[in-house]
Short mmCIF file of C-alpha atoms in Angstrom, two decimals:
data_model
loop_
_atom_site.label_atom_id
_atom_site.label_comp_id
_atom_site.label_asym_id
_atom_site.label_seq_id
_atom_site.Cartn_x
_atom_site.Cartn_y
_atom_site.Cartn_z
CA UNK A 1 -51.88 -36.98 -37.18
CA UNK A 2 -53.19 -38.84 -33.90
CA UNK A 3 -52.59 -37.84 -31.33
CA UNK A 4 -49.81 -38.56 -28.85
CA UNK A 5 -49.89 -42.42 -27.49
CA UNK A 6 -50.07 -42.45 -23.52
CA UNK A 7 -46.88 -42.44 -21.28
CA UNK A 8 -46.05 -46.29 -20.33
CA UNK A 9 -44.56 -44.54 -16.64
CA UNK A 10 -46.00 -41.33 -15.38
CA UNK A 11 -43.27 -39.68 -13.54
CA UNK A 12 -43.55 -39.99 -9.36
CA UNK A 13 -43.59 -36.01 -9.33
CA UNK A 14 -46.47 -35.94 -11.27
CA UNK A 15 -48.94 -34.47 -9.06
CA UNK A 16 -46.75 -32.74 -7.01
CA UNK A 17 -43.83 -31.12 -7.62
CA UNK A 18 -42.04 -30.13 -4.47
CA UNK A 19 -38.72 -28.38 -4.47
CA UNK A 20 -35.83 -30.63 -2.89
CA UNK A 21 -34.27 -28.87 0.50
CA UNK A 22 -30.91 -30.85 1.78
CA UNK A 23 -30.32 -30.08 5.70
CA UNK A 24 -26.97 -28.19 5.20
CA UNK A 25 -24.27 -30.01 7.82
CA UNK A 26 -20.90 -29.04 8.91
CA UNK A 27 -18.98 -31.53 6.76
CA UNK A 28 -16.00 -32.61 8.97
CA UNK A 29 -15.79 -36.03 6.52
CA UNK A 30 -12.85 -37.08 4.27
CA UNK A 31 -14.29 -34.55 2.33
CA UNK A 32 -16.04 -32.90 0.60
CA UNK A 33 -16.03 -30.02 2.38
CA UNK A 34 -18.03 -26.79 2.96
CA UNK A 35 -17.90 -24.19 -0.18
CA UNK A 36 -17.95 -20.79 0.69
CA UNK A 37 -21.05 -17.91 -0.70
CA UNK A 38 -18.16 -17.29 -3.49
CA UNK A 39 -18.45 -20.92 -5.18
CA UNK A 40 -21.96 -21.57 -3.96
CA UNK A 41 -22.58 -18.26 -6.32
CA UNK A 42 -20.13 -19.08 -8.90
CA UNK A 43 -22.27 -22.37 -9.20
CA UNK A 44 -25.38 -20.64 -9.58
CA UNK A 45 -24.55 -18.21 -12.96
CA UNK A 46 -25.62 -19.90 -16.49
CA UNK A 47 -23.87 -21.54 -18.36
CA UNK A 48 -20.91 -20.68 -21.16
CA UNK A 49 -20.65 -22.38 -24.80
CA UNK A 50 -17.68 -24.19 -23.99
CA UNK A 51 -16.08 -23.38 -26.86
CA UNK A 52 -16.38 -19.53 -26.25
CA UNK A 53 -13.88 -16.89 -25.73
CA UNK A 54 -15.46 -16.76 -21.56
CA UNK A 55 -15.48 -20.31 -21.30
CA UNK A 56 -11.19 -20.28 -22.39
CA UNK A 57 -10.38 -16.59 -21.18
CA UNK A 58 -11.80 -18.24 -17.33
CA UNK A 59 -9.74 -21.84 -18.78
CA UNK A 60 -6.31 -19.93 -19.01
CA UNK A 61 -7.12 -18.25 -14.93
CA UNK A 62 -7.52 -21.70 -13.61
CA UNK A 63 -4.49 -22.88 -15.27
CA UNK A 64 -2.29 -19.98 -13.67
CA UNK A 65 -3.90 -20.35 -10.50
CA UNK A 66 -3.34 -24.38 -10.83
CA UNK A 67 0.59 -23.85 -11.29
CA UNK A 68 1.24 -21.78 -8.54
CA UNK A 69 -1.30 -24.08 -6.36
CA UNK A 70 1.07 -27.53 -7.83
CA UNK A 71 4.33 -25.30 -7.55
CA UNK A 72 5.32 -25.51 -11.25
CA UNK A 73 6.10 -23.95 -14.80
CA UNK A 74 4.95 -26.60 -15.47
CA UNK A 75 2.87 -25.86 -19.45
CA UNK A 76 0.55 -29.55 -18.80
CA UNK A 77 -0.85 -28.49 -16.09
CA UNK A 78 -4.78 -28.83 -16.92
CA UNK A 79 -8.06 -30.11 -15.58
CA UNK A 80 -10.47 -33.09 -16.49
CA UNK A 81 -14.19 -33.26 -15.44
CA UNK A 82 -13.77 -36.82 -13.24
CA UNK A 83 -12.77 -37.78 -9.74
CA UNK A 84 -9.47 -37.70 -8.03
CA UNK A 85 -9.82 -41.52 -8.35
CA UNK A 86 -10.35 -40.80 -12.59
CA UNK A 87 -7.37 -38.60 -12.08
CA UNK A 88 -5.06 -41.15 -11.11
CA UNK A 89 -6.30 -43.35 -13.81
CA UNK A 90 -5.46 -40.67 -16.54
CA UNK A 91 -1.71 -40.71 -14.81
CA UNK A 92 -1.61 -44.94 -15.31
CA UNK A 93 -2.39 -44.94 -18.89
CA UNK A 94 -1.05 -41.84 -20.12
CA UNK A 95 2.03 -43.03 -18.81
CA UNK A 96 2.18 -46.13 -18.90
CA UNK A 97 1.40 -49.26 -21.64
CA UNK A 98 0.61 -52.63 -21.10
CA UNK A 99 4.30 -54.06 -19.26
CA UNK A 100 5.46 -51.54 -18.32
CA UNK A 101 6.45 -52.35 -14.73
CA UNK A 102 5.09 -49.70 -11.69
CA UNK A 103 5.79 -49.76 -8.18
CA UNK A 104 3.06 -48.52 -6.11
CA UNK A 105 4.13 -47.73 -2.14
CA UNK A 106 0.50 -48.86 -0.34
CA UNK A 107 -0.21 -46.84 2.36
CA UNK A 108 -3.95 -47.26 3.13
CA UNK A 109 -7.09 -47.46 1.02
CA UNK A 110 -5.55 -45.22 -2.30
CA UNK A 111 -2.38 -46.50 -2.92
CA UNK A 112 -4.65 -50.42 -3.07
CA UNK A 113 -7.37 -48.71 -5.52
CA UNK A 114 -4.06 -47.15 -7.56
CA UNK A 115 -3.00 -51.22 -7.57
CA UNK A 116 -6.51 -52.25 -8.77
CA UNK A 117 -6.43 -49.89 -11.45
CA UNK A 118 -3.20 -50.61 -12.86
CA UNK A 119 -3.75 -54.99 -13.27
CA UNK A 120 -7.03 -53.83 -15.33
CA UNK A 121 -4.16 -52.11 -17.77
CA UNK A 122 -1.50 -55.30 -17.51
CA UNK A 123 0.21 -53.01 -16.06
CA UNK A 124 2.89 -55.45 -13.87
CA UNK A 125 2.82 -53.55 -10.83
CA UNK A 126 5.12 -54.25 -7.48
CA UNK A 127 3.29 -53.28 -4.41
CA UNK A 128 5.24 -52.28 -1.94
CA UNK A 129 3.07 -51.79 1.92
CA UNK A 130 3.28 -50.24 5.71
CA UNK A 131 1.49 -51.82 8.67
CA UNK A 132 -0.92 -48.64 9.20
CA UNK A 133 0.75 -45.34 11.35
CA UNK A 134 3.74 -46.18 9.19
CA UNK A 135 5.48 -44.06 6.11
CA UNK A 136 7.80 -45.20 3.55
CA UNK A 137 12.00 -43.97 4.19
CA UNK A 138 13.97 -42.94 0.92
CA UNK A 139 15.75 -46.29 1.23
CA UNK A 140 12.37 -48.64 0.96
CA UNK A 141 10.87 -46.89 -1.97
CA UNK A 142 14.30 -46.82 -4.03
CA UNK A 143 14.96 -50.60 -2.85
CA UNK A 144 11.26 -50.81 -4.80
CA UNK A 145 12.92 -48.87 -7.98
CA UNK A 146 15.92 -50.29 -8.69
CA UNK A 147 14.61 -54.31 -7.67
CA UNK A 148 11.49 -53.71 -10.23
CA UNK A 149 13.44 -52.06 -12.82
CA UNK A 150 9.91 -49.55 -12.85
CA UNK A 151 8.80 -47.02 -15.43
CA UNK A 152 6.97 -45.20 -12.52
CA UNK A 153 7.02 -44.59 -8.45
CA UNK A 154 3.00 -43.99 -7.57
CA UNK A 155 3.03 -42.74 -4.41
CA UNK A 156 -0.23 -41.14 -2.01
CA UNK A 157 0.97 -38.11 0.03
CA UNK A 158 -2.25 -37.70 2.53
CA UNK A 159 -3.31 -41.24 2.56
CA UNK A 160 -7.15 -39.76 3.89
CA UNK A 161 -8.34 -43.16 4.42
CA UNK A 162 -5.09 -43.59 7.67
CA UNK A 163 -4.32 -40.62 8.46
CA UNK A 164 -0.10 -40.31 7.89
CA UNK A 165 1.91 -38.04 5.16
CA UNK A 166 4.11 -39.65 3.28
CA UNK A 167 8.06 -37.50 2.94
CA UNK A 168 8.04 -37.01 -0.70
CA UNK A 169 11.47 -34.37 -0.54
CA UNK A 170 14.14 -36.21 -2.24
CA UNK A 171 12.10 -38.82 -3.61
CA UNK A 172 12.34 -36.97 -7.21
CA UNK A 173 15.86 -37.10 -7.78
CA UNK A 174 16.11 -40.82 -6.52
CA UNK A 175 13.56 -42.25 -9.24
CA UNK A 176 15.38 -40.50 -12.13
CA UNK A 177 18.76 -42.09 -11.11
CA UNK A 178 16.74 -44.70 -12.47
CA UNK A 179 14.54 -43.69 -15.29
CA UNK A 180 11.86 -43.86 -13.55
CA UNK A 181 8.68 -40.97 -13.01
CA UNK A 182 7.40 -39.83 -9.96
CA UNK A 183 3.74 -39.80 -9.43
CA UNK A 184 2.32 -38.25 -6.75
CA UNK A 185 -1.78 -38.94 -5.44
CA UNK A 186 -2.38 -35.52 -3.72
CA UNK A 187 -6.28 -35.79 -3.38
CA UNK A 188 -6.46 -34.84 0.46
CA UNK A 189 -3.14 -33.12 0.39
CA UNK A 190 -3.87 -30.28 -1.73
CA UNK A 191 -3.73 -27.29 0.14
CA UNK A 192 -3.14 -28.38 3.56
CA UNK A 193 0.69 -29.75 3.31
CA UNK A 194 3.45 -28.14 1.74
CA UNK A 195 4.04 -29.80 -2.02
CA UNK A 196 6.39 -28.15 -4.49
CA UNK A 197 5.92 -29.80 -8.06
CA UNK A 198 9.16 -28.62 -9.29
CA UNK A 199 10.99 -28.02 -6.42
CA UNK A 200 10.47 -31.95 -5.76
CA UNK A 201 11.12 -32.67 -9.50
CA UNK A 202 7.41 -34.17 -9.30
CA UNK A 203 6.74 -35.54 -12.59
CA UNK A 204 2.88 -36.18 -12.13
CA UNK A 205 0.30 -34.30 -9.64
CA UNK A 206 -2.73 -35.43 -9.31
CA UNK A 207 -5.46 -33.64 -6.84
CA UNK A 208 -9.30 -32.75 -6.90
CA UNK A 209 -11.70 -30.09 -6.72
CA UNK A 210 -13.72 -30.60 -3.30
CA UNK A 211 -11.82 -31.55 -0.34
CA UNK A 212 -9.55 -28.33 1.20
CA UNK A 213 -9.92 -25.77 -2.29
CA UNK A 214 -13.08 -26.24 -1.52
CA UNK A 215 -15.62 -26.38 -4.81
CA UNK A 216 -18.49 -29.08 -6.10
CA UNK A 217 -16.75 -32.73 -6.56
CA UNK A 218 -16.26 -33.58 -9.60
CA UNK A 219 -12.97 -32.50 -11.24
CA UNK A 220 -9.65 -33.43 -11.03
CA UNK A 221 -6.43 -30.86 -11.17
CA UNK A 222 -4.16 -32.32 -12.69
CA UNK A 223 0.15 -31.16 -14.02
CA UNK A 224 2.90 -33.44 -15.68
CA UNK A 225 6.96 -31.96 -16.54
CA UNK A 226 7.80 -31.77 -19.17
CA UNK A 227 10.02 -35.34 -18.88
CA UNK A 228 6.55 -37.39 -18.39
CA UNK A 229 4.62 -34.49 -21.40
CA UNK A 230 8.09 -36.37 -23.14
CA UNK A 231 7.20 -40.24 -22.01
CA UNK A 232 3.15 -39.77 -23.10
CA UNK A 233 3.81 -38.33 -26.47
CA UNK A 234 5.64 -41.13 -26.75
CA UNK A 235 3.42 -44.06 -26.28
CA UNK A 236 2.98 -46.88 -27.56
CA UNK A 237 -0.69 -47.71 -27.30
CA UNK A 238 -2.98 -44.55 -27.35
CA UNK A 239 -5.07 -44.01 -24.24
CA UNK A 240 -8.45 -43.83 -22.82
CA UNK A 241 -10.20 -41.23 -25.16
CA UNK A 242 -12.10 -39.95 -22.06
CA UNK A 243 -8.64 -39.82 -20.08
CA UNK A 244 -6.33 -38.82 -23.07
CA UNK A 245 -3.91 -35.65 -21.52
CA UNK A 246 -3.03 -34.84 -25.17
CA UNK A 247 -6.77 -34.40 -26.52
CA UNK A 248 -7.30 -32.31 -22.97
CA UNK A 249 -4.12 -30.67 -23.43
CA UNK A 250 -5.38 -29.03 -26.50
CA UNK A 251 -8.33 -27.96 -25.02
CA UNK A 252 -6.39 -26.05 -22.13
CA UNK A 253 -4.14 -24.66 -24.23
CA UNK A 254 -1.31 -26.61 -23.39
CA UNK A 255 1.17 -27.00 -26.08
CA UNK A 256 3.47 -24.50 -27.02
CA UNK A 257 3.74 -25.85 -30.62
CA UNK A 258 0.32 -26.59 -30.63
CA UNK A 259 -2.39 -23.64 -29.74
CA UNK A 260 -6.26 -24.47 -31.74
CA UNK A 261 -7.80 -25.40 -28.63
CA UNK A 262 -9.31 -28.56 -29.91
CA UNK A 263 -12.85 -29.46 -28.71
CA UNK A 264 -12.25 -32.70 -26.38
CA UNK A 265 -15.77 -33.02 -25.05
CA UNK A 266 -18.79 -30.69 -23.20
CA UNK A 267 -16.70 -29.43 -19.72
CA UNK A 268 -19.19 -27.87 -17.14
CA UNK A 269 -18.99 -23.89 -16.48
CA UNK A 270 -20.36 -24.23 -13.90
CA UNK A 271 -17.92 -26.72 -11.93
CA UNK A 272 -14.76 -24.46 -13.41
CA UNK A 273 -16.36 -21.40 -12.78
CA UNK A 274 -16.85 -22.45 -9.20
CA UNK A 275 -13.10 -23.90 -8.99
CA UNK A 276 -11.95 -20.85 -10.08
CA UNK A 277 -13.61 -19.05 -7.07
CA UNK A 278 -12.40 -21.66 -4.58
CA UNK A 279 -8.94 -21.17 -5.67
CA UNK A 280 -8.82 -17.13 -6.34
CA UNK A 281 -9.51 -17.31 -3.09
CA UNK A 282 -6.46 -20.21 -1.95
CA UNK A 283 -4.82 -16.79 -3.78
CA UNK A 284 -6.00 -14.13 -1.87
CA UNK A 285 -4.78 -15.63 1.54
CA UNK A 286 -1.32 -16.85 0.60
CA UNK A 287 -0.35 -20.64 -0.50
CA UNK A 288 2.17 -20.86 2.73
CA UNK A 289 -0.36 -19.05 4.92
CA UNK A 290 -2.96 -21.70 4.08
CA UNK A 291 -0.90 -24.25 4.29
CA UNK A 292 0.28 -22.55 8.12
CA UNK A 293 -3.57 -22.54 8.99
CA UNK A 294 -4.31 -26.53 8.47
CA UNK A 295 -0.96 -27.10 10.58
CA UNK A 296 -1.98 -24.79 13.51
CA UNK A 297 -5.91 -25.77 13.40
CA UNK A 298 -5.25 -29.35 12.95
CA UNK A 299 -2.22 -29.26 16.27
CA UNK A 300 -4.99 -27.56 18.11
CA UNK A 301 -7.71 -30.03 17.02
CA UNK A 302 -5.15 -32.91 18.57
CA UNK A 303 -4.67 -31.18 21.79
CA UNK A 304 -8.28 -30.61 22.49
CA UNK A 305 -8.96 -34.74 21.75
CA UNK A 306 -6.21 -35.36 24.14
CA UNK A 307 -7.72 -33.22 27.20
CA UNK A 308 -11.32 -34.77 26.49
CA UNK A 309 -9.23 -38.40 26.67
CA UNK A 310 -9.32 -39.31 22.80
CA UNK A 311 -6.50 -40.59 21.54
CA UNK A 312 -4.59 -40.40 16.98
CA UNK A 313 -4.52 -43.29 15.69
CA UNK A 314 -1.52 -42.09 14.12
CA UNK A 315 1.18 -42.56 17.00
CA UNK A 316 4.16 -40.84 15.42
CA UNK A 317 3.20 -37.24 15.29
CA UNK A 318 6.10 -36.34 12.21
CA UNK A 319 3.50 -38.28 10.63
CA UNK A 320 0.23 -37.25 10.61
CA UNK A 321 -1.36 -35.62 8.07
CA UNK A 322 -3.04 -32.13 8.80
CA UNK A 323 -5.76 -32.74 6.47
CA UNK A 324 -7.42 -35.51 8.39
CA UNK A 325 -6.52 -37.10 11.56
CA UNK A 326 -7.62 -40.08 12.61
CA UNK A 327 -8.89 -40.93 16.15
CA UNK A 328 -9.14 -43.67 17.40
CA UNK A 329 -12.86 -45.31 19.36
CA UNK A 330 -12.77 -45.00 22.69
CA UNK A 331 -13.85 -48.02 24.53
CA UNK A 332 -17.31 -49.59 24.97
CA UNK A 333 -18.23 -46.23 22.36
CA UNK A 334 -20.30 -47.31 19.81
CA UNK A 335 -19.00 -45.61 16.71
CA UNK A 336 -22.06 -44.92 14.34
CA UNK A 337 -24.02 -44.50 18.17
CA UNK A 338 -21.69 -41.54 18.82
CA UNK A 339 -21.25 -40.46 14.76
CA UNK A 340 -25.00 -40.46 14.51
CA UNK A 341 -25.59 -38.25 17.70
CA UNK A 342 -23.25 -35.67 16.49
CA UNK A 343 -24.90 -35.42 13.53
CA UNK A 344 -28.83 -34.72 14.82
CA UNK A 345 -27.26 -32.77 17.82
CA UNK A 346 -24.63 -31.00 16.29
CA UNK A 347 -24.93 -31.13 12.49
CA UNK A 348 -21.85 -31.73 12.16
CA UNK A 349 -20.65 -35.23 10.09
CA UNK A 350 -17.30 -37.38 10.77
CA UNK A 351 -16.51 -40.56 8.96
CA UNK A 352 -16.21 -43.37 10.09
CA UNK A 353 -12.92 -45.17 9.23
CA UNK A 354 -11.77 -46.67 6.55
CA UNK A 355 -9.04 -48.96 5.40
CA UNK A 356 -7.03 -49.65 7.98
CA UNK A 357 -8.87 -47.47 10.21
CA UNK A 358 -11.95 -49.27 9.15
CA UNK A 359 -13.93 -50.15 12.87
CA UNK A 360 -10.86 -48.73 15.30
CA UNK A 361 -10.61 -45.01 14.38
CA UNK A 362 -13.32 -42.52 13.33
CA UNK A 363 -11.89 -39.83 10.58
CA UNK A 364 -12.03 -35.96 11.04
CA UNK A 365 -11.16 -33.29 8.65
CA UNK A 366 -10.50 -29.64 9.15
CA UNK A 367 -9.71 -29.19 5.11
CA UNK A 368 -11.16 -25.73 3.35
CA UNK A 369 -13.12 -23.44 5.60
CA UNK A 370 -13.58 -25.09 7.92
CA UNK A 371 -10.28 -25.44 9.19
CA UNK A 372 -10.67 -22.77 11.96
CA UNK A 373 -10.50 -22.90 16.07
CA UNK A 374 -13.72 -22.55 16.54
CA UNK A 375 -14.99 -25.25 14.11
CA UNK A 376 -12.76 -27.31 16.34
CA UNK A 377 -14.18 -25.84 19.51
CA UNK A 378 -17.42 -26.64 18.23
CA UNK A 379 -16.13 -30.15 17.75
CA UNK A 380 -14.67 -31.38 20.91
CA UNK A 381 -18.15 -30.27 22.41
CA UNK A 382 -20.35 -32.02 20.65
CA UNK A 383 -17.96 -35.58 21.17
CA UNK A 384 -18.15 -34.93 24.71
CA UNK A 385 -21.84 -34.35 25.16
CA UNK A 386 -21.92 -37.53 23.03
CA UNK A 387 -19.74 -39.58 24.62
CA UNK A 388 -21.70 -38.63 27.61
CA UNK A 389 -24.52 -39.30 26.52
CA UNK A 390 -23.57 -42.85 25.55
CA UNK A 391 -22.63 -44.01 28.84
CA UNK A 392 -25.82 -42.28 30.53
CA UNK A 393 -27.85 -44.95 27.91
CA UNK A 394 -25.84 -47.83 28.42
CA UNK A 395 -24.73 -48.07 25.42
CA UNK A 396 -20.57 -48.53 26.75
#
């Protein structure tokens, strides 16, 4: 046989394939948050066969910890290998058919994204909106559900683009009075502010791995009530293959009448192992303690921001989300220059405004292991120094 033909394209690293090393930063953006050493060690393990008994055991452990995290006994509690946005799309496409009626409570970017998703599937959408910094009342939500004869109400719990926390208690029973399901985007809020899936009668809840839970991006975590599971199985049209919860539910052994654990797609054992360790750390600390820690440190942050002349974007304290705080940009200060200074000198990353806070506020995330008073103190020092230096440079 003749020798192999030459390649059409040569590797850009043919002469020198150096190891790529990332500089570490304190991630105080809207996510992802920094990982613990325990999570990093789990990521470095060898991969598992996705159908092995070891993989199934890890899936079972993760499912049990997720039920604790979601505060639910829902059998259909599982992980899908996608982003939080993919989780929201999973909820829409498993609970609704084309032409079904959806009410979306839009409080920022994430509600807008869900509206876009729903319209692509020809779902009949009614979007209701509130000004930045405000949340919906139960009466406003009920009026929308009733007038639109909704099949599903979709609410964002912690709105990371605007820094608000939507109150959920009472919404579930209201929805069920009108034969409407309640779905909650808890991507940013899970492990930060209290959420009780069963107690509050939430039918579908989605979160993601990379926020306060503290594991790498790439996994969405979902739970569906028995009422929602019944709706999923009664759908007239099939859900998108990858997002089909009946198939992924079989893989995670979620159905009492079928324990076949059928393969759906190749699941990353490394991402799942990292998630397992992150969830174990939440369980060891205790969920109530985790919630209280985030509340305590965010309130400490608000006070310290005031001490250096900075103001919260969300004026009503009762409307503030305890995971991500939006801080108004000081008059005359270039936000991008300030964030660059803080990153270059102090190795801290902060997020600029997004959606309702674009060009109005910077977003500071105290999520997971970054929710600590010493982190707040270091951040305040960095911001104070940054503002003083920018003023000296004449950028104000």
